[in-house]
PDB file of C-alpha atoms and ligand atoms in Angstrom:
ATOM      1  CA  UNK A 238       3.287  26.548  -4.493  1.00  0.00           C
ATOM      2  CA  UNK A 239       1.308  23.316  -5.334  1.00  0.00           C
ATOM      3  CA  UNK A 240      -1.019  21.713  -2.613  1.00  0.00           C
ATOM      4  CA  UNK A 241      -0.545  17.945  -2.691  1.00  0.00           C
ATOM      5  CA  UNK A 242      -2.829  15.764  -0.536  1.00  0.00           C
ATOM      6  CA  UNK A 243      -1.268  12.661   0.882  1.00  0.00           C
ATOM      7  CA  UNK A 244      -3.800   9.856   2.132  1.00  0.00           C
ATOM      8  CA  UNK A 245      -2.672   7.646   4.937  1.00  0.00           C
ATOM      9  CA  UNK A 246      -0.475  10.147   5.997  1.00  0.00           C
ATOM     10  CA  UNK A 247       0.070   8.866   9.495  1.00  0.00           C
ATOM     11  CA  UNK A 248       1.691   5.786   8.330  1.00  0.00           C
ATOM     12  CA  UNK A 249       5.596   5.237   7.934  1.00  0.00           C
ATOM     13  CA  UNK A 250       5.849   6.507   4.352  1.00  0.00           C
ATOM     14  CA  UNK A 251       3.676   9.351   4.911  1.00  0.00           C
ATOM     15  CA  UNK A 252       5.698  10.387   7.850  1.00  0.00           C
ATOM     16  CA  UNK A 253       8.853  10.385   5.956  1.00  0.00           C
ATOM     17  CA  UNK A 254       7.326  12.250   3.128  1.00  0.00           C
ATOM     18  CA  UNK A 255       6.052  14.928   5.590  1.00  0.00           C
ATOM     19  CA  UNK A 256       9.387  15.654   6.563  1.00  0.00           C
ATOM     20  CA  UNK A 257      11.168  15.285   3.327  1.00  0.00           C
ATOM     21  CA  UNK A 258       8.437  17.509   1.440  1.00  0.00           C
ATOM     22  CA  UNK A 259       8.312  20.101   4.022  1.00  0.00           C
ATOM     23  CA  UNK A 260       8.560  23.660   2.384  1.00  0.00           C
ATOM     24  CA  UNK A 261       8.457  22.208  -1.362  1.00  0.00           C
ATOM     25  CA  UNK A 262       4.567  21.689  -1.138  1.00  0.00           C
ATOM     26  CA  UNK A 263       1.620  22.874   0.972  1.00  0.00           C
ATOM     27  CA  UNK A 264       0.722  19.275   2.385  1.00  0.00           C
ATOM     28  CA  UNK A 265      -2.920  18.477   2.914  1.00  0.00           C
ATOM     29  CA  UNK A 266      -2.727  15.183   5.034  1.00  0.00           C
ATOM     30  CA  UNK A 267      -5.611  13.012   5.421  1.00  0.00           C
ATOM     31  CA  UNK A 268      -6.011   9.715   7.787  1.00  0.00           C
ATOM     32  CA  UNK A 269      -8.577   7.731   9.293  1.00  0.00           C
ATOM     33  CA  UNK A 270      -7.115   8.736  12.725  1.00  0.00           C
ATOM     34  CA  UNK A 271      -6.529  12.428  13.499  1.00  0.00           C
ATOM     35  CA  UNK A 272      -2.810  13.639  13.213  1.00  0.00           C
ATOM     36  CA  UNK A 273      -1.554  15.694  16.039  1.00  0.00           C
ATOM     37  CA  UNK A 274       1.026  18.347  15.961  1.00  0.00           C
ATOM     38  CA  UNK A 275       1.135  19.855  12.400  1.00  0.00           C
ATOM     39  CA  UNK A 276       3.923  21.719  10.914  1.00  0.00           C
ATOM     40  CA  UNK A 277       3.567  24.840   9.247  1.00  0.00           C
ATOM     41  CA  UNK A 278       2.454  24.251   5.507  1.00  0.00           C
ATOM     42  CA  UNK A 279       0.405  21.355   6.736  1.00  0.00           C
ATOM     43  CA  UNK A 280      -3.414  21.109   7.178  1.00  0.00           C
ATOM     44  CA  UNK A 281      -5.430  17.920   8.434  1.00  0.00           C
ATOM     45  CA  UNK A 282      -8.368  16.436   6.932  1.00  0.00           C
ATOM     46  CA  UNK A 283     -10.061  13.406   8.603  1.00  0.00           C
ATOM     47  CA  UNK A 284     -10.878  10.801   6.082  1.00  0.00           C
ATOM     48  CA  UNK A 285     -12.249   7.349   5.858  1.00  0.00           C
ATOM     49  CA  UNK A 286     -11.162   6.080   2.589  1.00  0.00           C
ATOM     50  CA  UNK A 287     -14.312   3.781   2.445  1.00  0.00           C
ATOM     51  CA  UNK A 288     -16.507   7.108   2.280  1.00  0.00           C
ATOM     52  CA  UNK A 289     -16.640   8.766  -0.857  1.00  0.00           C
ATOM     53  CA  UNK A 290     -17.745  11.997   0.856  1.00  0.00           C
ATOM     54  CA  UNK A 291     -14.891  12.222   2.774  1.00  0.00           C
ATOM     55  CA  UNK A 292     -12.498  11.618  -0.084  1.00  0.00           C
ATOM     56  CA  UNK A 293     -14.551  14.381  -1.957  1.00  0.00           C
ATOM     57  CA  UNK A 294     -13.777  16.697   0.906  1.00  0.00           C
ATOM     58  CA  UNK A 295     -10.110  15.789   1.264  1.00  0.00           C
ATOM     59  CA  UNK A 296      -9.242  15.998  -2.846  1.00  0.00           C
ATOM     60  CA  UNK A 297     -11.091  19.267  -3.110  1.00  0.00           C
ATOM     61  CA  UNK A 298      -8.792  21.799  -4.866  1.00  0.00           C
ATOM     62  CA  UNK A 299      -5.556  20.089  -4.564  1.00  0.00           C
ATOM     63  CA  UNK A 300      -2.774  20.010  -7.451  1.00  0.00           C
ATOM     64  CA  UNK A 301      -2.015  16.165  -6.951  1.00  0.00           C
ATOM     65  CA  UNK A 302      -2.871  13.273  -4.802  1.00  0.00           C
ATOM     66  CA  UNK A 303      -0.326  10.831  -3.391  1.00  0.00           C
ATOM     67  CA  UNK A 304      -2.490   8.018  -2.223  1.00  0.00           C
ATOM     68  CA  UNK A 305      -0.673   5.944   0.488  1.00  0.00           C
ATOM     69  CA  UNK A 306      -3.685   5.168   2.506  1.00  0.00           C
ATOM     70  CA  UNK A 307      -5.096   1.621   2.929  1.00  0.00           C
ATOM     71  CA  UNK A 308      -4.170  -1.810   4.449  1.00  0.00           C
ATOM     72  CA  UNK A 309      -0.369  -2.154   3.963  1.00  0.00           C
ATOM     73  CA  UNK A 310       0.117  -5.779   4.781  1.00  0.00           C
ATOM     74  CA  UNK A 311      -1.394  -9.228   4.188  1.00  0.00           C
ATOM     75  CA  UNK A 312      -4.660  -9.306   5.968  1.00  0.00           C
ATOM     76  CA  UNK A 313      -8.256 -10.477   5.885  1.00  0.00           C
ATOM     77  CA  UNK A 314     -10.010 -10.136   2.802  1.00  0.00           C
ATOM     78  CA  UNK A 315     -12.855  -7.643   4.305  1.00  0.00           C
ATOM     79  CA  UNK A 316     -10.352  -5.486   5.742  1.00  0.00           C
ATOM     80  CA  UNK A 317      -8.412  -5.475   2.264  1.00  0.00           C
ATOM     81  CA  UNK A 318     -11.753  -5.057   0.250  1.00  0.00           C
ATOM     82  CA  UNK A 319     -12.848  -1.918   2.374  1.00  0.00           C
ATOM     83  CA  UNK A 320      -9.468   0.051   2.335  1.00  0.00           C
ATOM     84  CA  UNK A 321      -7.747  -1.098  -0.698  1.00  0.00           C
ATOM     85  CA  UNK A 322     -10.503  -1.565  -3.164  1.00  0.00           C
ATOM     86  CA  UNK A 323     -13.288   0.393  -2.138  1.00  0.00           C
ATOM     87  CA  UNK A 324     -10.873   2.982  -0.770  1.00  0.00           C
ATOM     88  CA  UNK A 325      -8.879   3.102  -3.913  1.00  0.00           C
ATOM     89  CA  UNK A 326     -11.873   3.431  -5.981  1.00  0.00           C
ATOM     90  CA  UNK A 327     -13.134   6.309  -3.744  1.00  0.00           C
ATOM     91  CA  UNK A 328      -9.894   8.405  -4.043  1.00  0.00           C
ATOM     92  CA  UNK A 329      -9.926   8.012  -8.029  1.00  0.00           C
ATOM     93  CA  UNK A 330     -13.590   8.728  -8.451  1.00  0.00           C
ATOM     94  CA  UNK A 331     -13.335  11.635  -5.891  1.00  0.00           C
ATOM     95  CA  UNK A 332     -10.215  13.199  -7.957  1.00  0.00           C
ATOM     96  CA  UNK A 333     -12.343  12.810 -11.093  1.00  0.00           C
ATOM     97  CA  UNK A 334     -15.326  14.775  -9.750  1.00  0.00           C
ATOM     98  CA  UNK A 335     -13.132  17.233  -8.255  1.00  0.00           C
ATOM     99  CA  UNK A 336     -11.246  17.736 -11.584  1.00  0.00           C
ATOM    100  CA  UNK A 337      -7.813  16.695 -10.001  1.00  0.00           C
ATOM    101  CA  UNK A 338      -6.125  15.157 -12.624  1.00  0.00           C
ATOM    102  CA  UNK A 339      -2.552  13.979 -11.164  1.00  0.00           C
ATOM    103  CA  UNK A 340      -2.757  10.952  -8.967  1.00  0.00           C
ATOM    104  CA  UNK A 341       0.176   8.997  -7.400  1.00  0.00           C
ATOM    105  CA  UNK A 342      -0.713   5.724  -6.312  1.00  0.00           C
ATOM    106  CA  UNK A 343       1.499   3.632  -3.934  1.00  0.00           C
ATOM    107  CA  UNK A 344       1.407   0.358  -5.281  1.00  0.00           C
ATOM    108  CA  UNK A 345       3.608  -2.281  -4.111  1.00  0.00           C
ATOM    109  CA  UNK A 346       6.401  -4.671  -4.897  1.00  0.00           C
ATOM    110  CA  UNK A 347       3.720  -7.611  -3.807  1.00  0.00           C
ATOM    111  CA  UNK A 348       1.925  -6.598  -7.241  1.00  0.00           C
ATOM    112  CA  UNK A 349       5.072  -8.820  -8.683  1.00  0.00           C
ATOM    113  CA  UNK A 350       6.035 -10.706  -5.678  1.00  0.00           C
ATOM    114  CA  UNK A 351       5.634 -14.083  -7.225  1.00  0.00           C
ATOM    115  CA  UNK A 352       8.544 -13.543  -9.701  1.00  0.00           C
ATOM    116  CA  UNK A 353      11.563 -15.492  -8.485  1.00  0.00           C
ATOM    117  CA  UNK A 354      14.537 -13.755  -7.375  1.00  0.00           C
ATOM    118  CA  UNK A 355      16.937 -14.910 -10.217  1.00  0.00           C
ATOM    119  CA  UNK A 356      14.831 -12.814 -12.680  1.00  0.00           C
ATOM    120  CA  UNK A 357      15.131  -9.210 -13.526  1.00  0.00           C
ATOM    121  CA  UNK A 358      11.921  -7.448 -14.206  1.00  0.00           C
ATOM    122  CA  UNK A 359      10.844  -4.285 -15.382  1.00  0.00           C
ATOM    123  CA  UNK A 360       7.447  -2.211 -15.448  1.00  0.00           C
ATOM    124  CA  UNK A 361       6.124  -4.240 -18.364  1.00  0.00           C
ATOM    125  CA  UNK A 362       6.219  -7.696 -16.923  1.00  0.00           C
ATOM    126  CA  UNK A 363       2.829  -9.588 -16.377  1.00  0.00           C
ATOM    127  CA  UNK A 364       1.600  -8.796 -12.818  1.00  0.00           C
ATOM    128  CA  UNK A 365       2.041 -11.782 -10.432  1.00  0.00           C
ATOM    129  CA  UNK A 366       0.677 -10.879  -6.904  1.00  0.00           C
ATOM    130  CA  UNK A 367       1.847 -13.045  -3.855  1.00  0.00           C
ATOM    131  CA  UNK A 368      -0.921 -12.313  -1.592  1.00  0.00           C
ATOM    132  CA  UNK A 369      -4.625 -10.726  -1.298  1.00  0.00           C
ATOM    133  CA  UNK A 370      -2.842  -7.659  -0.361  1.00  0.00           C
ATOM    134  CA  UNK A 371      -0.746  -7.715  -3.839  1.00  0.00           C
ATOM    135  CA  UNK A 372      -3.931  -8.472  -5.742  1.00  0.00           C
ATOM    136  CA  UNK A 373      -5.561  -5.257  -4.158  1.00  0.00           C
ATOM    137  CA  UNK A 374      -2.426  -3.221  -5.380  1.00  0.00           C
ATOM    138  CA  UNK A 375      -3.084  -4.741  -8.785  1.00  0.00           C
ATOM    139  CA  UNK A 376      -6.671  -3.461  -8.640  1.00  0.00           C
ATOM    140  CA  UNK A 377      -5.414   0.151  -7.948  1.00  0.00           C
ATOM    141  CA  UNK A 378      -2.924  -0.138 -10.908  1.00  0.00           C
ATOM    142  CA  UNK A 379      -5.826  -1.396 -13.156  1.00  0.00           C
ATOM    143  CA  UNK A 380      -7.925   1.586 -11.921  1.00  0.00           C
ATOM    144  CA  UNK A 381      -5.270   3.887 -12.550  1.00  0.00           C
ATOM    145  CA  UNK A 382      -5.118   2.594 -16.034  1.00  0.00           C
ATOM    146  CA  UNK A 383      -8.915   3.012 -16.631  1.00  0.00           C
ATOM    147  CA  UNK A 384      -9.081   6.524 -15.229  1.00  0.00           C
ATOM    148  CA  UNK A 385      -6.241   7.431 -17.392  1.00  0.00           C
ATOM    149  CA  UNK A 386      -7.546   6.195 -20.760  1.00  0.00           C
ATOM    150  CA  UNK A 387     -11.092   6.928 -20.011  1.00  0.00           C
ATOM    151  CA  UNK A 388     -11.097  10.272 -18.105  1.00  0.00           C
ATOM    152  CA  UNK A 389      -7.567  11.538 -19.305  1.00  0.00           C
ATOM    153  CA  UNK A 390      -6.034  11.536 -15.887  1.00  0.00           C
ATOM    154  CA  UNK A 391      -2.452  11.424 -15.137  1.00  0.00           C
ATOM    155  CA  UNK A 392      -1.610   8.386 -13.214  1.00  0.00           C
ATOM    156  CA  UNK A 393       1.943   7.407 -11.634  1.00  0.00           C
ATOM    157  CA  UNK A 394       2.029   3.998 -10.055  1.00  0.00           C
ATOM    158  CA  UNK A 395       4.922   3.658  -7.732  1.00  0.00           C
ATOM    159  CA  UNK A 396       5.566  -0.073  -6.843  1.00  0.00           C
ATOM    160  CA  UNK A 397       7.179   0.793  -3.516  1.00  0.00           C
ATOM    161  CA  UNK A 398       9.788  -1.710  -2.164  1.00  0.00           C
ATOM    162  CA  UNK A 399      10.471  -0.972   1.313  1.00  0.00           C
ATOM    163  CA  UNK A 400      10.864   2.704   2.777  1.00  0.00           C
ATOM    164  CA  UNK A 401      13.116   2.894   5.678  1.00  0.00           C
ATOM    165  CA  UNK A 402      16.204   4.956   6.802  1.00  0.00           C
ATOM    166  CA  UNK A 403      18.194   1.675   6.547  1.00  0.00           C
ATOM    167  CA  UNK A 404      17.281  -1.736   4.869  1.00  0.00           C
ATOM    168  CA  UNK A 405      16.301  -4.390   7.371  1.00  0.00           C
ATOM    169  CA  UNK A 406      17.364  -7.786   5.846  1.00  0.00           C
ATOM    170  CA  UNK A 407      18.867  -9.770   2.838  1.00  0.00           C
ATOM    171  CA  UNK A 408      15.280  -9.167   0.779  1.00  0.00           C
ATOM    172  CA  UNK A 409      14.920  -5.430   1.656  1.00  0.00           C
ATOM    173  CA  UNK A 410      18.692  -5.001   0.448  1.00  0.00           C
ATOM    174  CA  UNK A 411      16.926  -5.523  -3.266  1.00  0.00           C
ATOM    175  CA  UNK A 412      13.999  -3.407  -2.556  1.00  0.00           C
ATOM    176  CA  UNK A 413      15.092  -0.860  -0.169  1.00  0.00           C
ATOM    177  CA  UNK A 414      14.215   2.802  -0.930  1.00  0.00           C
ATOM    178  CA  UNK A 415      15.619   5.773   1.430  1.00  0.00           C
ATOM    179  CA  UNK A 416      13.282   8.369   2.539  1.00  0.00           C
ATOM    180  CA  UNK A 417      15.075  10.825   0.280  1.00  0.00           C
ATOM    181  CA  UNK A 418      14.684   8.799  -2.669  1.00  0.00           C
ATOM    182  CA  UNK A 419      11.064   8.039  -1.988  1.00  0.00           C
ATOM    183  CA  UNK A 420      10.625  11.877  -2.002  1.00  0.00           C
ATOM    184  CA  UNK A 421      12.383  12.362  -5.252  1.00  0.00           C
ATOM    185  CA  UNK A 422      10.340   9.587  -6.673  1.00  0.00           C
ATOM    186  CA  UNK A 423       7.078  11.551  -5.562  1.00  0.00           C
ATOM    187  CA  UNK A 424       8.411  14.985  -6.784  1.00  0.00           C
ATOM    188  CA  UNK A 425       9.062  13.253 -10.108  1.00  0.00           C
ATOM    189  CA  UNK A 426       5.679  11.996 -10.318  1.00  0.00           C
ATOM    190  CA  UNK A 427       3.996  15.294  -9.261  1.00  0.00           C
ATOM    191  CA  UNK A 428       6.357  17.488 -11.758  1.00  0.00           C
ATOM    192  CA  UNK A 429       6.953  15.486 -14.922  1.00  0.00           C
ATOM    193  CA  UNK A 430       4.726  17.027 -17.575  1.00  0.00           C
ATOM    194  CA  UNK A 431       2.269  15.009 -19.863  1.00  0.00           C
ATOM    195  CA  UNK A 432       2.180  11.690 -17.674  1.00  0.00           C
ATOM    196  CA  UNK A 433      -0.803   9.645 -18.789  1.00  0.00           C
ATOM    197  CA  UNK A 434      -0.095   6.159 -17.178  1.00  0.00           C
ATOM    198  CA  UNK A 435       3.184   5.095 -15.778  1.00  0.00           C
ATOM    199  CA  UNK A 436       4.531   2.029 -13.602  1.00  0.00           C
ATOM    200  CA  UNK A 437       8.002   2.787 -11.844  1.00  0.00           C
ATOM    201  CA  UNK A 438       9.617   0.826  -9.088  1.00  0.00           C
ATOM    202  CA  UNK A 439       9.967   2.622  -5.829  1.00  0.00           C
ATOM    203  CA  UNK A 440      13.537   1.613  -4.921  1.00  0.00           C
ATOM    204  CA  UNK A 441      16.851   3.321  -4.289  1.00  0.00           C
ATOM    205  CA  UNK A 442      19.957   2.507  -6.777  1.00  0.00           C
ATOM    206  CA  UNK A 443      20.617  -0.851  -5.081  1.00  0.00           C
ATOM    207  CA  UNK A 444      23.389  -3.011  -6.463  1.00  0.00           C
ATOM    208  CA  UNK A 445      21.425  -5.974  -5.512  1.00  0.00           C
ATOM    209  CA  UNK A 446      18.063  -4.854  -7.322  1.00  0.00           C
ATOM    210  CA  UNK A 447      15.626  -7.270  -8.935  1.00  0.00           C
ATOM    211  CA  UNK A 448      14.301  -4.247 -10.942  1.00  0.00           C
ATOM    212  CA  UNK A 449      15.224  -2.613 -14.332  1.00  0.00           C
ATOM    213  CA  UNK A 450      13.975   0.672 -13.279  1.00  0.00           C
ATOM    214  CA  UNK A 451      14.655   2.472 -16.560  1.00  0.00           C
ATOM    215  CA  UNK A 452      11.000   3.538 -16.879  1.00  0.00           C
ATOM    216  CA  UNK A 453      11.609   5.912 -13.688  1.00  0.00           C
ATOM    217  CA  UNK A 454      14.860   7.108 -14.936  1.00  0.00           C
ATOM    218  CA  UNK A 455      13.353   7.901 -18.230  1.00  0.00           C
ATOM    219  CA  UNK A 456      10.852  10.192 -16.397  1.00  0.00           C
ATOM    220  CA  UNK A 457      13.905  11.838 -14.285  1.00  0.00           C
ATOM    221  CA  UNK A 458      14.114  10.049 -11.149  1.00  0.00           C
ATOM    222  CA  UNK A 459      17.972   9.727  -9.919  1.00  0.00           C
ATOM    223  CA  UNK A 460      18.151   7.539  -6.743  1.00  0.00           C
ATOM    224  CA  UNK A 461      20.997   8.875  -4.742  1.00  0.00           C
ATOM    225  CA  UNK A 462      21.388   5.916  -2.449  1.00  0.00           C
ATOM    226  CA  UNK A 463      22.388   2.319  -2.583  1.00  0.00           C
ATOM    227  CA  UNK A 464      21.595  -0.357   0.062  1.00  0.00           C
ATOM    228  CA  UNK A 465      25.008  -1.734  -0.669  1.00  0.00           C
ATOM    229  CA  UNK A 466      26.592   0.524   2.128  1.00  0.00           C
ATOM    230  CA  UNK A 467      24.406  -1.565   4.915  1.00  0.00           C
ATOM    231  CA  UNK A 468      24.884  -5.083   3.306  1.00  0.00           C
ATOM    232  CA  UNK A 469      27.700  -6.281   5.422  1.00  0.00           C
ATOM    233  CA  UNK A 470      25.776  -5.221   8.606  1.00  0.00           C
ATOM    234  CA  UNK A 471      22.365  -6.397   7.624  1.00  0.00           C
ATOM    235  CA  UNK A 472      23.856  -9.887   6.554  1.00  0.00           C
ATOM    236  CA  UNK A 473      25.690 -10.480   9.476  1.00  0.00           C
ATOM    237  CA  UNK A 474      22.501 -10.690  11.470  1.00  0.00           C
ATOM    238  CA  UNK A 475      20.394 -12.461   9.027  1.00  0.00           C
ATOM    239  CA  UNK A 476      19.017 -15.722  10.075  1.00  0.00           C
ATOM    240  CA  UNK A 477      17.917 -18.477   7.576  1.00  0.00           C
ATOM    241  CA  UNK A 478      14.449 -18.069   6.768  1.00  0.00           C
ATOM    242  CA  UNK A 479      11.735 -19.948   5.412  1.00  0.00           C
ATOM    243  CA  UNK A 480      13.197 -21.870   2.042  1.00  0.00           C
ATOM    244  CA  UNK A 481       9.956 -20.658  -0.015  1.00  0.00           C
ATOM    245  CA  UNK A 482      10.346 -17.141   0.998  1.00  0.00           C
ATOM    246  CA  UNK A 483      14.136 -17.084  -0.268  1.00  0.00           C
ATOM    247  CA  UNK A 484      13.246 -17.918  -3.732  1.00  0.00           C
ATOM    248  CA  UNK A 485      10.331 -15.371  -4.594  1.00  0.00           C
ATOM    249  CA  UNK A 486      10.763 -11.473  -4.506  1.00  0.00           C
ATOM    250  CA  UNK A 487       7.851 -11.089  -2.397  1.00  0.00           C
ATOM    251  CA  UNK A 488       9.487 -12.958   0.609  1.00  0.00           C
ATOM    252  CA  UNK A 489       7.175 -14.190   3.278  1.00  0.00           C
ATOM    253  CA  UNK A 490       3.991 -12.671   1.636  1.00  0.00           C
ATOM    254  CA  UNK A 491       4.139 -15.763  -0.637  1.00  0.00           C
ATOM    255  CA  UNK A 492       3.180 -18.154   2.133  1.00  0.00           C
ATOM    256  CA  UNK A 493       1.913 -15.637   4.757  1.00  0.00           C
ATOM    257  CA  UNK A 494      -1.377 -15.924   6.243  1.00  0.00           C
ATOM    258  CA  UNK A 495      -1.512 -12.770   8.547  1.00  0.00           C
ATOM    259  CA  UNK A 496      -4.895 -14.179   9.151  1.00  0.00           C
ATOM    260  CA  UNK A 497      -6.637 -17.229   8.322  1.00  0.00           C
ATOM    261  CA  UNK A 498      -8.437 -17.031   5.048  1.00  0.00           C
ATOM    262  CA  UNK A 499     -11.698 -15.597   6.675  1.00  0.00           C
ATOM    263  CA  UNK A 500     -14.376 -17.483   4.741  1.00  0.00           C
ATOM    264  CA  UNK A 501     -13.862 -20.981   6.069  1.00  0.00           C
ATOM    265  CA  UNK A 502     -12.911 -19.451   9.507  1.00  0.00           C
ATOM    266  CA  UNK A 503     -16.396 -17.656   9.595  1.00  0.00           C
ATOM    267  CA  UNK A 504     -18.053 -20.884   8.525  1.00  0.00           C
ATOM    268  CA  UNK A 505     -16.169 -22.805  11.031  1.00  0.00           C
ATOM    269  CA  UNK A 506     -17.178 -20.134  13.886  1.00  0.00           C
ATOM    270  CA  UNK A 507     -20.595 -20.278  12.766  1.00  0.00           C
ATOM    271  CA  UNK A 508     -20.670 -24.151  13.165  1.00  0.00           C
ATOM    272  CA  UNK A 509     -19.216 -23.913  16.359  1.00  0.00           C
ATOM    273  CA  UNK A 510     -21.757 -21.699  17.733  1.00  0.00           C
ATOM    274  CA  UNK A 511     -24.568 -23.990  16.468  1.00  0.00           C
ATOM    275  CA  UNK A 512     -22.860 -26.899  17.855  1.00  0.00           C
ATOM    276  CA  UNK A 513     -22.680 -25.095  21.380  1.00  0.00           C
ATOM    277  CA  UNK A 514     -26.166 -23.943  21.407  1.00  0.00           C
ATOM    278  CA  UNK A 515     -27.757 -27.557  20.466  1.00  0.00           C
ATOM    279  CA  UNK A 516     -25.523 -29.320  23.075  1.00  0.00           C
ATOM    280  CA  UNK A 517     -26.766 -26.626  26.132  1.00  0.00           C
ATOM    281  CA  UNK A 518     -29.594 -27.922  28.235  1.00  0.00           C
ATOM    282  CA  UNK A 519     -32.533 -26.263  27.703  1.00  0.00           C
ATOM    283  CA  UNK A 520     -33.550 -23.701  30.327  1.00  0.00           C
ATOM    284  CA  UNK A 521     -36.881 -23.934  31.897  1.00  0.00           C
ATOM    285  CA  UNK A 522     -38.915 -20.966  31.109  1.00  0.00           C
ATOM    286  CA  UNK A 523     -39.090 -18.339  34.243  1.00  0.00           C
ATOM    287  CA  UNK A 524     -42.481 -17.550  35.569  1.00  0.00           C
ATOM    288  CA  UNK A 525     -43.987 -14.302  33.858  1.00  0.00           C
ATOM    289  CA  UNK A 526     -42.686 -11.073  35.605  1.00  0.00           C
ATOM    290  CA  UNK A 527     -39.487 -12.742  37.240  1.00  0.00           C
ATOM    291  CA  UNK A 528     -37.127 -11.584  34.392  1.00  0.00           C
ATOM    292  CA  UNK A 529     -34.043  -9.745  35.738  1.00  0.00           C
ATOM    293  CA  UNK A 530     -34.897 -10.595  39.446  1.00  0.00           C
ATOM    294  CA  UNK A 531     -33.088 -12.621  41.723  1.00  0.00           C
TER     295      UNK A 531
HETATM  296  C1  15L B 671       4.784  -3.433   1.444  1.00  0.00           C
HETATM  297  O1  15L B 671       4.032  -3.334   0.370  1.00  0.00           O
HETATM  298  C2  15L B 671       4.112  -3.126   2.697  1.00  0.00           C
HETATM  299  O2  15L B 671       3.179  -1.887   2.486  1.00  0.00           O
HETATM  300  C3  15L B 671       5.195  -2.856   3.518  1.00  0.00           C
HETATM  301  O3  15L B 671       4.602  -2.865   4.937  1.00  0.00           O
HETATM  302  C4  15L B 671       6.374  -3.861   3.688  1.00  0.00           C
HETATM  303  O4  15L B 671       5.912  -5.087   4.025  1.00  0.00           O
HETATM  304  C5  15L B 671       6.933  -3.835   2.224  1.00  0.00           C
HETATM  305  O5  15L B 671       5.738  -4.300   1.017  1.00  0.00           O
HETATM  306  C6  15L B 671       7.785  -5.009   1.939  1.00  0.00           C
HETATM  307  O6  15L B 671       7.749  -5.777   0.964  1.00  0.00           O
HETATM  308  O7  15L B 671       8.870  -5.067   2.949  1.00  0.00           O
END
């Protein structure tokens, strides 16, 4: 039985995959937070993605890596940089140093989120990230391409839509992937012989899809689910959203600032602190020896 390392195993996708892949692979689970209650066939290795030594320990001796870990939405640049750029680099580098050739990278629909919804796109379109988060996923794809070409690694990039037992809104009807389809896509990425560098979309067989996912089909992926079964229920609950978000595939990510751009924010904070300090009346110096006494 193959041993698969799942990074970020405590997250939503990891939790679905643990259940779906149980018994098929021996699962080594890594996360920054400890995972309690391991099932038979599971092993936990604590790992901070930003620490190469942790990633070296986590990747040692595995047959394939499913790299899910990182910052999973739009966020402050420092957080994205640490988890998604430094972290992703450490995973690929640790894999190379430990001789693990097969890496499945969880990239995202947000790597191409600035494509309009009236456009059908495939795996060959030029990147159009919709956020700092989307840019970090493009970075991971580029890194995968480098490690495939330069070091002969086998890299399978999954531009994942939204993994959920059911789609949750209009946009997700187009990008939804059921947990069992997600597991099938991962199995395709682990098992398909002779992969060098591939990009596929992590979506079910949705009638409302924006993706031509023929590359995944070419590699053997046969999605079983279609979001259309939930469409009436989802659309009945749908409220009108921000009109900009409705135009682009990335939805709210195209205009969302989960946090303010941290650079001007830090500058403003520093200026405020300086202003406060200079406005404060100067305290009289206490006589020597009186410090801390009342
Ligand atoms: C993603 O890439 C995120 O990781 C996830 O949290 C969802 O926001 C998803 O995209 C989505 O677009 O729904």
